[in-house]
Amino acid sequence: QVQPVESGGGLVQSGGSLTLTCAADSALFSIKTWAWYRQFPEKSREQVARITPGGIETYDDSVKGRFTIARDNAKRTMTLEMNKLKPEDTAVYFCNRILNQWPWGQGTQVTVSS
């Protein structure tokens, strides 16, 4: 079954940067709105940022000005550039379509130390 594949997480100090990548092997990738989500321990997933097929970006207030979402329709990939990371950004990050979601992937762990 098709799942998105997230990568790029890791351990970084507060104020540092990471770039996450989402690979979604689907011929429909370019015509769907995709999003990054994150999940804190024992909490439900929350949307962090989304990007429309045309490249319109929307961010949660908690990451606005620090995170940048982008997509490459030809490569069927999406990225999340995360700057000025804070310990409260520590979570497992996932990507998925916003509608008719695929089965969730494994996610990628981001840990920000203080």
Short mmCIF file of N, CA and C in Angstrom, two decimals, residues 19-24 26-36 49-57 59 68-81 96-98:
data_model
loop_
_atom_site.label_atom_id
_atom_site.label_comp_id
_atom_site.label_asym_id
_atom_site.label_seq_id
_atom_site.Cartn_x
_atom_site.Cartn_y
_atom_site.Cartn_z
N THR A 19 16.07 20.23 7.70
CA THR A 19 15.16 20.19 6.56
C THR A 19 14.62 18.77 6.41
N LEU A 20 13.31 18.65 6.45
CA LEU A 20 12.64 17.36 6.29
C LEU A 20 12.22 17.19 4.84
N THR A 21 12.19 15.94 4.40
CA THR A 21 11.76 15.62 3.04
C THR A 21 10.67 14.57 3.09
N CYS A 22 9.68 14.77 2.24
CA CYS A 22 8.57 13.81 2.09
C CYS A 22 8.57 13.34 0.65
N ALA A 23 8.60 12.03 0.47
CA ALA A 23 8.51 11.44 -0.86
C ALA A 23 7.16 10.75 -0.99
N ALA A 24 6.46 11.07 -2.05
CA ALA A 24 5.11 10.51 -2.25
C ALA A 24 4.99 10.08 -3.69
N SER A 26 3.25 9.17 -6.36
CA SER A 26 1.90 9.11 -6.90
C SER A 26 1.81 10.04 -8.10
N ALA A 27 1.15 9.55 -9.13
CA ALA A 27 0.95 10.39 -10.31
C ALA A 27 0.03 11.56 -10.01
N LEU A 28 -0.70 11.47 -8.89
CA LEU A 28 -1.62 12.54 -8.51
C LEU A 28 -0.96 13.57 -7.61
N PHE A 29 0.33 13.38 -7.30
CA PHE A 29 0.98 14.27 -6.33
C PHE A 29 0.81 15.73 -6.69
N SER A 30 1.00 16.05 -7.95
CA SER A 30 1.04 17.45 -8.37
C SER A 30 -0.30 18.15 -8.30
N ILE A 31 -1.39 17.40 -8.17
CA ILE A 31 -2.70 18.05 -8.17
C ILE A 31 -3.37 18.02 -6.80
N LYS A 32 -2.61 17.64 -5.78
CA LYS A 32 -3.15 17.55 -4.43
C LYS A 32 -2.47 18.55 -3.49
N THR A 33 -3.22 18.99 -2.51
CA THR A 33 -2.63 19.79 -1.44
C THR A 33 -2.03 18.84 -0.41
N TRP A 34 -0.78 19.10 -0.07
CA TRP A 34 -0.06 18.26 0.89
C TRP A 34 0.30 19.09 2.12
N ALA A 35 0.51 18.39 3.20
CA ALA A 35 0.80 19.09 4.45
C ALA A 35 1.82 18.32 5.28
N TRP A 36 2.47 19.07 6.15
CA TRP A 36 3.30 18.48 7.21
C TRP A 36 2.50 18.53 8.50
N ALA A 49 1.99 22.87 8.45
CA ALA A 49 2.03 23.71 7.24
C ALA A 49 1.43 22.91 6.10
N ARG A 50 0.87 23.62 5.13
CA ARG A 50 0.35 22.95 3.94
C ARG A 50 0.67 23.78 2.72
N ILE A 51 0.64 23.10 1.57
CA ILE A 51 0.96 23.77 0.31
C ILE A 51 0.05 23.23 -0.77
N THR A 52 -0.56 24.14 -1.52
CA THR A 52 -1.48 23.77 -2.57
C THR A 52 -0.72 23.34 -3.83
N PRO A 53 -1.39 22.74 -4.79
CA PRO A 53 -0.71 22.39 -6.04
C PRO A 53 -0.03 23.59 -6.68
N GLY A 54 -0.60 24.76 -6.54
CA GLY A 54 -0.03 25.97 -7.14
C GLY A 54 1.03 26.64 -6.29
N GLY A 55 1.29 26.09 -5.10
CA GLY A 55 2.36 26.63 -4.27
C GLY A 55 1.94 27.63 -3.21
N ILE A 56 0.65 27.74 -2.93
CA ILE A 56 0.21 28.63 -1.87
C ILE A 56 0.46 27.96 -0.52
N GLU A 57 1.16 28.66 0.36
CA GLU A 57 1.60 28.10 1.63
C GLU A 57 0.75 28.64 2.78
N TYR A 59 0.66 28.34 7.20
CA TYR A 59 1.41 27.88 8.37
C TYR A 59 0.61 28.03 9.65
N THR A 68 9.52 26.78 6.48
CA THR A 68 9.15 27.03 5.09
C THR A 68 8.84 25.71 4.40
N ILE A 69 7.66 25.63 3.84
CA ILE A 69 7.25 24.43 3.11
C ILE A 69 7.46 24.66 1.62
N ALA A 70 7.84 23.61 0.92
CA ALA A 70 8.04 23.71 -0.52
C ALA A 70 7.74 22.37 -1.15
N ARG A 71 7.49 22.38 -2.45
CA ARG A 71 7.21 21.13 -3.14
C ARG A 71 7.89 21.13 -4.50
N ASP A 72 8.21 19.93 -4.96
CA ASP A 72 8.77 19.73 -6.30
C ASP A 72 7.88 18.70 -6.97
N ASN A 73 6.97 19.17 -7.79
CA ASN A 73 5.99 18.27 -8.40
C ASN A 73 6.65 17.26 -9.34
N ALA A 74 7.71 17.65 -9.99
CA ALA A 74 8.40 16.74 -10.92
C ALA A 74 9.03 15.57 -10.16
N LYS A 75 9.56 15.86 -9.00
CA LYS A 75 10.19 14.81 -8.19
C LYS A 75 9.21 14.16 -7.23
N ARG A 76 8.00 14.71 -7.13
CA ARG A 76 6.99 14.19 -6.21
C ARG A 76 7.52 14.22 -4.77
N THR A 77 8.10 15.33 -4.42
CA THR A 77 8.62 15.50 -3.07
C THR A 77 8.16 16.82 -2.48
N MET A 78 8.21 16.86 -1.16
CA MET A 78 7.86 18.07 -0.42
C MET A 78 8.89 18.23 0.68
N THR A 79 9.24 19.43 1.01
CA THR A 79 10.22 19.66 2.07
C THR A 79 9.66 20.60 3.12
N LEU A 80 10.26 20.56 4.28
CA LEU A 80 9.95 21.49 5.35
C LEU A 80 11.28 21.97 5.92
N GLU A 81 11.63 23.19 5.61
CA GLU A 81 12.84 23.79 6.15
C GLU A 81 12.49 24.42 7.49
N ASN A 96 1.34 14.14 4.59
CA ASN A 96 0.19 13.46 3.99
C ASN A 96 -0.62 14.47 3.21
N ARG A 97 -1.50 13.95 2.38
CA ARG A 97 -2.47 14.79 1.72
C ARG A 97 -3.43 15.33 2.77
N ILE A 98 -4.07 16.45 2.49
CA ILE A 98 -5.02 16.96 3.47
C ILE A 98 -6.39 16.34 3.30
#
